PDB file of C-alpha atoms and ligand atoms in Angstrom:
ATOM      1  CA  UNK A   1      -1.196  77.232 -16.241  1.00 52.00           C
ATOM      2  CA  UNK A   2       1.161  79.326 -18.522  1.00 58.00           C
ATOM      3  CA  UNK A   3       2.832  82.135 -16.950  1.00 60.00           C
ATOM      4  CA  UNK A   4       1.318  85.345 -18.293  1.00 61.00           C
ATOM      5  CA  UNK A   5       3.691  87.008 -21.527  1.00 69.00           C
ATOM      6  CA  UNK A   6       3.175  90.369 -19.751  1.00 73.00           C
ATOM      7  CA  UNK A   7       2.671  91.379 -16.402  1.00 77.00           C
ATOM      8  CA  UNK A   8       0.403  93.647 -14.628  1.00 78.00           C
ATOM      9  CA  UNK A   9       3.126  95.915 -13.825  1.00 77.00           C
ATOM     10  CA  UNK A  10       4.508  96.403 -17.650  1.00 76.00           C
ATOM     11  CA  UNK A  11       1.300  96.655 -18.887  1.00 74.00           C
ATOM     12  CA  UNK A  12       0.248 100.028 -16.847  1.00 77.00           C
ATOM     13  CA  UNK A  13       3.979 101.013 -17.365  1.00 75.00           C
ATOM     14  CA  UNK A  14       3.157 100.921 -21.155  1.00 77.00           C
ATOM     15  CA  UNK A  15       0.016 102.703 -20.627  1.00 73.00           C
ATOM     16  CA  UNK A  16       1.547 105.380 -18.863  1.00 73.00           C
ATOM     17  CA  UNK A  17       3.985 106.007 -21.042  1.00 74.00           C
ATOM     18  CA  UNK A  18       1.470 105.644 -24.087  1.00 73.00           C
ATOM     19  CA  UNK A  19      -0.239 108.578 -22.104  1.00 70.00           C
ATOM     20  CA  UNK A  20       2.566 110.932 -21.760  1.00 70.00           C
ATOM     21  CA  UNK A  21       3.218 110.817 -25.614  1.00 66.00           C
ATOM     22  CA  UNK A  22       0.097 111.541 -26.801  1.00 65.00           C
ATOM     23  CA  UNK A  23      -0.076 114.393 -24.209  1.00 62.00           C
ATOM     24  CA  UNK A  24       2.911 115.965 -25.331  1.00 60.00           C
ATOM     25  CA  UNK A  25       1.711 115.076 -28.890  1.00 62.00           C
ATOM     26  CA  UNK A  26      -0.868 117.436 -28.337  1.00 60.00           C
ATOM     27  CA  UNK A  27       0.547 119.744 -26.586  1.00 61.00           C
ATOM     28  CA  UNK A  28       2.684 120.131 -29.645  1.00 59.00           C
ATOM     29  CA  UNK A  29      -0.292 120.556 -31.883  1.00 64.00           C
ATOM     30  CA  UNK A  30      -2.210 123.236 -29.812  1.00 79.00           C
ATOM     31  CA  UNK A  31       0.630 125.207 -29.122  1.00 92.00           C
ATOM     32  CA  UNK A  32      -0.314 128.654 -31.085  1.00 96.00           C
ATOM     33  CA  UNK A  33       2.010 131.539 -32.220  1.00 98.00           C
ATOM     34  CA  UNK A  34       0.859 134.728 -32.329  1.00 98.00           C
ATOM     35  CA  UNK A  35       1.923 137.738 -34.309  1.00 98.00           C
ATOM     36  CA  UNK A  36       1.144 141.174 -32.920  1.00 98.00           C
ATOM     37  CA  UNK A  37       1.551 144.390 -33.223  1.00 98.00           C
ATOM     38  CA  UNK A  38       2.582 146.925 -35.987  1.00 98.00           C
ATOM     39  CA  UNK A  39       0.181 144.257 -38.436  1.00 98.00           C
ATOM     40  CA  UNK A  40      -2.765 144.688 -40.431  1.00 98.00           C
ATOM     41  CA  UNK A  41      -3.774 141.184 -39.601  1.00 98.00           C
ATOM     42  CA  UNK A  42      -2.813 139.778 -35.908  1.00 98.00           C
ATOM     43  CA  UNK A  43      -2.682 136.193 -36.399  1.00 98.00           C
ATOM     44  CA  UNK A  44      -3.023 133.068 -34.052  1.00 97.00           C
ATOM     45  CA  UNK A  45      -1.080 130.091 -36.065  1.00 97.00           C
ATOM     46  CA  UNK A  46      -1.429 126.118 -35.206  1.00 96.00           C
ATOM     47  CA  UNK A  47       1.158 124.080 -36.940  1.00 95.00           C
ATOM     48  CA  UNK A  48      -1.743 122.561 -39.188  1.00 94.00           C
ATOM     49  CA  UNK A  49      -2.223 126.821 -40.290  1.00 95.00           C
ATOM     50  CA  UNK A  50       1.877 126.003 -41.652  1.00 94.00           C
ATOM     51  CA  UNK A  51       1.079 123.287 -44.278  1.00 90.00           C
ATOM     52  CA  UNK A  52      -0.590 125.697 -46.829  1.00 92.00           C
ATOM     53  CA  UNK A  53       2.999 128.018 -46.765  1.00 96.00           C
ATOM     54  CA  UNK A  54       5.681 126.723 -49.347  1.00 97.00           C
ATOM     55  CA  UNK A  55       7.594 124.257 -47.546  1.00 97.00           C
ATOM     56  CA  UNK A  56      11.590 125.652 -47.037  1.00 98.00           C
ATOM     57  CA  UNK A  57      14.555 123.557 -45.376  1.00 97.00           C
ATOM     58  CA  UNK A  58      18.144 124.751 -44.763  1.00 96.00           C
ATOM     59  CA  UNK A  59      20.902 122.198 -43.658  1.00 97.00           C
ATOM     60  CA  UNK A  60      22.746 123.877 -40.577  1.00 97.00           C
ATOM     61  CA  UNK A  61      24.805 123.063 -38.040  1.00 95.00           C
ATOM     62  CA  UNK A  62      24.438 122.847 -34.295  1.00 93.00           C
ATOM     63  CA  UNK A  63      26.313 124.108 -31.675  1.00 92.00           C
ATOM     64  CA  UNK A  64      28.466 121.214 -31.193  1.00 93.00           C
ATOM     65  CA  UNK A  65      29.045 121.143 -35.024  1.00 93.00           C
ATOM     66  CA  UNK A  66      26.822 118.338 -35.740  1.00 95.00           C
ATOM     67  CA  UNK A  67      24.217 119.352 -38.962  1.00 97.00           C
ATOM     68  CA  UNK A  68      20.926 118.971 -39.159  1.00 98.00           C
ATOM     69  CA  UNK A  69      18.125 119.496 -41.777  1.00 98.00           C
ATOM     70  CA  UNK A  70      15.599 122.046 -40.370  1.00 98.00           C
ATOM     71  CA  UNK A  71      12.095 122.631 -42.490  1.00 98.00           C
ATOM     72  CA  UNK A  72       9.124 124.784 -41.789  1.00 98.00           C
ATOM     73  CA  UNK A  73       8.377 127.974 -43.861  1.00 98.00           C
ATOM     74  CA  UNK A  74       9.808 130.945 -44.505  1.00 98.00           C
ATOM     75  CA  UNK A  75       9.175 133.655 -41.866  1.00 98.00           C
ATOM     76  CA  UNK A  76       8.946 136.868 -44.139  1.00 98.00           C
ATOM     77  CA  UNK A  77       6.179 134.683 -45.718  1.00 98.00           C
ATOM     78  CA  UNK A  78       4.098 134.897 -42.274  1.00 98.00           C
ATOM     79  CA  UNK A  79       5.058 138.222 -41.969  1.00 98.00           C
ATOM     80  CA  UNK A  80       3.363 138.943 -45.172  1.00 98.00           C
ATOM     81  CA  UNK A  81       0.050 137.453 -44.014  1.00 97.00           C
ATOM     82  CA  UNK A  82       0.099 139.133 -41.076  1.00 98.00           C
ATOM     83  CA  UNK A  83       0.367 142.574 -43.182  1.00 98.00           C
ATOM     84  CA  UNK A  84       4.268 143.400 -41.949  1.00 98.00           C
ATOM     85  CA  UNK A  85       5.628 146.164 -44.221  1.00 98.00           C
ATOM     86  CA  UNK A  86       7.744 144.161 -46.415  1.00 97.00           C
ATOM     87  CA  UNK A  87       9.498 144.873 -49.584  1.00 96.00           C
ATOM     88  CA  UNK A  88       8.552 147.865 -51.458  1.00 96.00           C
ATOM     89  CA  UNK A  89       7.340 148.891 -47.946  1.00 97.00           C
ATOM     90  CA  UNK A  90      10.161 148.885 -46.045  1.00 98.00           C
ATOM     91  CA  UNK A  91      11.564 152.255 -46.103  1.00 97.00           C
ATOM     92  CA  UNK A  92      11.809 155.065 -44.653  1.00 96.00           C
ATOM     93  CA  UNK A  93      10.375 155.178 -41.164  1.00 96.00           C
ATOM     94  CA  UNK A  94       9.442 151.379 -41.210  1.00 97.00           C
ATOM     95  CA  UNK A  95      13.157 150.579 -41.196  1.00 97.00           C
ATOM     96  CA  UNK A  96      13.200 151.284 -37.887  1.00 97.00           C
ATOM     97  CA  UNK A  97      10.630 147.892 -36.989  1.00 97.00           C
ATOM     98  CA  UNK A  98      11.858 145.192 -34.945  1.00 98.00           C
ATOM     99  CA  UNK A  99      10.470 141.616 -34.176  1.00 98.00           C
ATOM    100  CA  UNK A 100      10.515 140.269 -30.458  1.00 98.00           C
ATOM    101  CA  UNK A 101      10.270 137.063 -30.238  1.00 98.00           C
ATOM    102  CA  UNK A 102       9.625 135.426 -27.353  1.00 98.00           C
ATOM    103  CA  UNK A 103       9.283 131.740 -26.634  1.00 98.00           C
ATOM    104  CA  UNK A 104       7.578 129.519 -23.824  1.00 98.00           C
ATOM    105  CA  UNK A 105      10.174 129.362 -21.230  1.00 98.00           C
ATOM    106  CA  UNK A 106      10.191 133.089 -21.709  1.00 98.00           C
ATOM    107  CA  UNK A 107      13.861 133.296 -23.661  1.00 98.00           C
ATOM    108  CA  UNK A 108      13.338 136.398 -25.909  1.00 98.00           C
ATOM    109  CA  UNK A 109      15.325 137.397 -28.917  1.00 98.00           C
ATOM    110  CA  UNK A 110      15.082 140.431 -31.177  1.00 98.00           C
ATOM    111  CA  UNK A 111      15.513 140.233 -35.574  1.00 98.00           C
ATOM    112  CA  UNK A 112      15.148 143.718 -37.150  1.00 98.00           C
ATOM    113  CA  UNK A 113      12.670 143.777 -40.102  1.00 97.00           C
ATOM    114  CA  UNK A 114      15.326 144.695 -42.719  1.00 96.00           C
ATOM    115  CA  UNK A 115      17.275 141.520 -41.425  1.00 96.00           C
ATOM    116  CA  UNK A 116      14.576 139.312 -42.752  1.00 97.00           C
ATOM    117  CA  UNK A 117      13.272 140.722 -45.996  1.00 98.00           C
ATOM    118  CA  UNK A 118      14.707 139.551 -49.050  1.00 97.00           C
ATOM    119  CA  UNK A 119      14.976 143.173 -50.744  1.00 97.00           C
ATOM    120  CA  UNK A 120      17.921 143.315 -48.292  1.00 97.00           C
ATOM    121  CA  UNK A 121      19.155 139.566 -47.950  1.00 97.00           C
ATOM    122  CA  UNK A 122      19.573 136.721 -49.530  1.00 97.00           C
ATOM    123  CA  UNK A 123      19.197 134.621 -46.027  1.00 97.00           C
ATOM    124  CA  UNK A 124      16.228 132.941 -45.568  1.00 98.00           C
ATOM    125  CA  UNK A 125      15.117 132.613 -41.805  1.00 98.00           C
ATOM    126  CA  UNK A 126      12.999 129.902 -41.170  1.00 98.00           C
ATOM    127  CA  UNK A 127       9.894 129.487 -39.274  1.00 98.00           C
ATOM    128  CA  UNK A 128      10.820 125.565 -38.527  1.00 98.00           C
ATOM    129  CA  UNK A 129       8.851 122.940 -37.826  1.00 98.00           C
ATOM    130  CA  UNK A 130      10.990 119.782 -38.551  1.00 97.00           C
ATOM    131  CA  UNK A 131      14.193 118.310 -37.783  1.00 98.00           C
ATOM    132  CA  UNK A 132      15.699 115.382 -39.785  1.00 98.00           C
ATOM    133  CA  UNK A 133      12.201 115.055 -40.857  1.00 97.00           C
ATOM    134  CA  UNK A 134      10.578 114.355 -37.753  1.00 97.00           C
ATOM    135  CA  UNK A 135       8.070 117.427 -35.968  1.00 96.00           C
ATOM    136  CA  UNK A 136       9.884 119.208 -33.332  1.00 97.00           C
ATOM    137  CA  UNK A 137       9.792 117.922 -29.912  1.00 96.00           C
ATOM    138  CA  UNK A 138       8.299 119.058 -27.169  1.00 94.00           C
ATOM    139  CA  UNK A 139      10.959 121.586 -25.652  1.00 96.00           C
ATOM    140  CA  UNK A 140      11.608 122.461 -29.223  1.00 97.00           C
ATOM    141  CA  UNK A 141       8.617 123.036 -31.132  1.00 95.00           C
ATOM    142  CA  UNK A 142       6.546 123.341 -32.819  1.00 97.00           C
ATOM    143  CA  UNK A 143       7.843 126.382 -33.995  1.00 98.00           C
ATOM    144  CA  UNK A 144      11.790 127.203 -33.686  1.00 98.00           C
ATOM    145  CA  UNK A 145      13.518 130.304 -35.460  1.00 98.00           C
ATOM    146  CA  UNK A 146      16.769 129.025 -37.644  1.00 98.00           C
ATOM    147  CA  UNK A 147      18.768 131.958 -38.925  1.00 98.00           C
ATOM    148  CA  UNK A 148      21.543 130.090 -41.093  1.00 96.00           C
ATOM    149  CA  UNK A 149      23.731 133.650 -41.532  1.00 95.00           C
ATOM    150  CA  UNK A 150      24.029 133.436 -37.599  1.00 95.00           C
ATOM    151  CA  UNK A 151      27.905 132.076 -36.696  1.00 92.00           C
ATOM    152  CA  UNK A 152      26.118 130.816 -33.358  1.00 94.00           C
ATOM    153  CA  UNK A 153      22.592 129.451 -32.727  1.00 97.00           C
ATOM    154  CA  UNK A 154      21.851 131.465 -29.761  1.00 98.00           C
ATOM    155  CA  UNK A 155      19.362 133.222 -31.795  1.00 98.00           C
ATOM    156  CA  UNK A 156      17.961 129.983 -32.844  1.00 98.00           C
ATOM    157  CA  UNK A 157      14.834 130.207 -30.164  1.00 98.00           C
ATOM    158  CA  UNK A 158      13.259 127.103 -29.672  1.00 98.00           C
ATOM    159  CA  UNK A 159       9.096 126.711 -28.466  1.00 98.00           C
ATOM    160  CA  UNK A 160       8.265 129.898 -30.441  1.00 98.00           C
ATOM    161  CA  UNK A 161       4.974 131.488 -28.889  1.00 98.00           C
ATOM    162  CA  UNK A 162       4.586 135.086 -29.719  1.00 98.00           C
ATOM    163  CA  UNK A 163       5.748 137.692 -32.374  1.00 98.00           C
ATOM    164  CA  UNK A 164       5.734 141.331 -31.680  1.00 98.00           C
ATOM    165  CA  UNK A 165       6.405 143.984 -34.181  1.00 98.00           C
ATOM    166  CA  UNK A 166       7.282 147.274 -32.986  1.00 98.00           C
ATOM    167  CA  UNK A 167       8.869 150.071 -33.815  1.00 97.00           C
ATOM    168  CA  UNK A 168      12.387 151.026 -31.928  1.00 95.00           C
ATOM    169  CA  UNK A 169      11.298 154.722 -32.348  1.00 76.00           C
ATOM    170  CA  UNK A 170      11.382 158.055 -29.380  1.00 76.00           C
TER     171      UNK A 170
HETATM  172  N1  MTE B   1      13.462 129.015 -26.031  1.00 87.66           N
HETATM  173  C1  MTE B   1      14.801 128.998 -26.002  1.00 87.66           C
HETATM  174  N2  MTE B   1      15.472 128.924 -27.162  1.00 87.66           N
HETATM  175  C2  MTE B   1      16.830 128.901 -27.167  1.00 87.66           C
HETATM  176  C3  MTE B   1      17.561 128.995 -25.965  1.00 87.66           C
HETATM  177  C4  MTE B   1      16.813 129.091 -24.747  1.00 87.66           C
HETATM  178  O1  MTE B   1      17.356 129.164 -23.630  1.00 87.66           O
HETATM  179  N3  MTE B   1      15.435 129.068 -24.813  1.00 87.66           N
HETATM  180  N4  MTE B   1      18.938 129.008 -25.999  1.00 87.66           N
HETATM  181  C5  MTE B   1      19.578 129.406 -27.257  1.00 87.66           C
HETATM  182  C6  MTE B   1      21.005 129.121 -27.270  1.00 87.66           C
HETATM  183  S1  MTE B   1      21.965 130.169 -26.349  1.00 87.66           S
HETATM  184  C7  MTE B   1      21.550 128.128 -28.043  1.00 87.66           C
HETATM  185  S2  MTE B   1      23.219 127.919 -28.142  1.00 87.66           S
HETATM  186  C8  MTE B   1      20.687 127.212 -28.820  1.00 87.66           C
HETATM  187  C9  MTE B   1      21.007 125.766 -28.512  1.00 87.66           C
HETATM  188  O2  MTE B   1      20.254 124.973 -29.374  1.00 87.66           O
HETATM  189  P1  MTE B   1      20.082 123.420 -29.113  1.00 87.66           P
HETATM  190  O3  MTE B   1      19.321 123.268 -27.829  1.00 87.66           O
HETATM  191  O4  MTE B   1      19.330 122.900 -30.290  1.00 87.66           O
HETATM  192  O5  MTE B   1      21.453 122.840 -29.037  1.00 87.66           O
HETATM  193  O6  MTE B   1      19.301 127.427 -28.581  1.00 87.66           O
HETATM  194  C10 MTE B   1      18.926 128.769 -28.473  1.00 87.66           C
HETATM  195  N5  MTE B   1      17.471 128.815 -28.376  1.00 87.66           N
HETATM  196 MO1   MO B   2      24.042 129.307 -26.535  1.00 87.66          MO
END
């Protein structure tokens, strides 16, 4: 009798491994982002919610200098469904409005409103959700922050899980 072409052994190796993929897959695709606060509409977004926004991509560089072509959507654009004052809006005592964003190993970073709204830049910070054309990986995605203005990435917040806009106001 022929040897068997694959053991026992590989066979629940592959398995495993098979399962671990399509766990992370889906952790990946349940993973929600909410935005909160100062909005008219809080909203709960899957990366399937994404596909209906116009599709953005900026080529940027990482840390160690090597570039890379992120895609997603533009943030101001979820801003706007979630009712942000944006634009014509954004004056006066709304100027004072910050977004914290925090992500799921808890890393927070903070983006003032005027920073993002193209009445007052030409930057376009991205709401990501590929790299190179592939979805982001687990311990990346599915939603990462790319700011292209920023000299260093650190702002760059990978596994994107809440939004909060606030106002920096006494
Ligand atoms: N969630 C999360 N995002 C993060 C960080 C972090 O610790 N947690 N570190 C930041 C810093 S300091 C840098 S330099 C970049 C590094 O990005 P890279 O992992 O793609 O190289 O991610 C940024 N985004
Ligand atoms: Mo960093």
């Amino acid at each position: 009798m022929s040897k068997p072409k694959f053991s026992s052994r590989s066979i629940v190796v592959s398995f495993l491994l098979l399962l671990a993929v399509s766990f992370s897959s889906l952790a990946q695709n349940t993973a929600t982002l909410s935005i909160t606060g100062e909005v008219t509409t809080p909203l709960d977004l899957k990366l399937t919610d994404l596909a209906s926004f116009k599709q953005v991509s900026h080529k940027v560089k990482d840390r160690d200098g090597k570039e890379h072509e992120f895609a997603g959507v533009a943030l101001i654009e979820i801003l706007e469904k979630a009712g942000v004052t944006t634009g014509s809006k954004l004056r006066g005592e709304n100027l004072a409005k910050y977004l914290l964003i925090s992500a799921a190993d808890g890393y927070e970073v903070l983006y003032s409103l005027a920073e993002i709204d193209p009445d007052f830049t030409d930057q376009v910070i991205l709401l990501a959700t590929s790299k190179d054309g592939q979805p982001l990986a687990n311990g990346e995605g599915p939603f990462r922050i790319i700011t292209p203005n920023d000299k260093k990435p650190a702002r760059w917040i990978r596994e994107v899980r809440s939004i909060k806009v606030a106002f920096a106001k006494n």
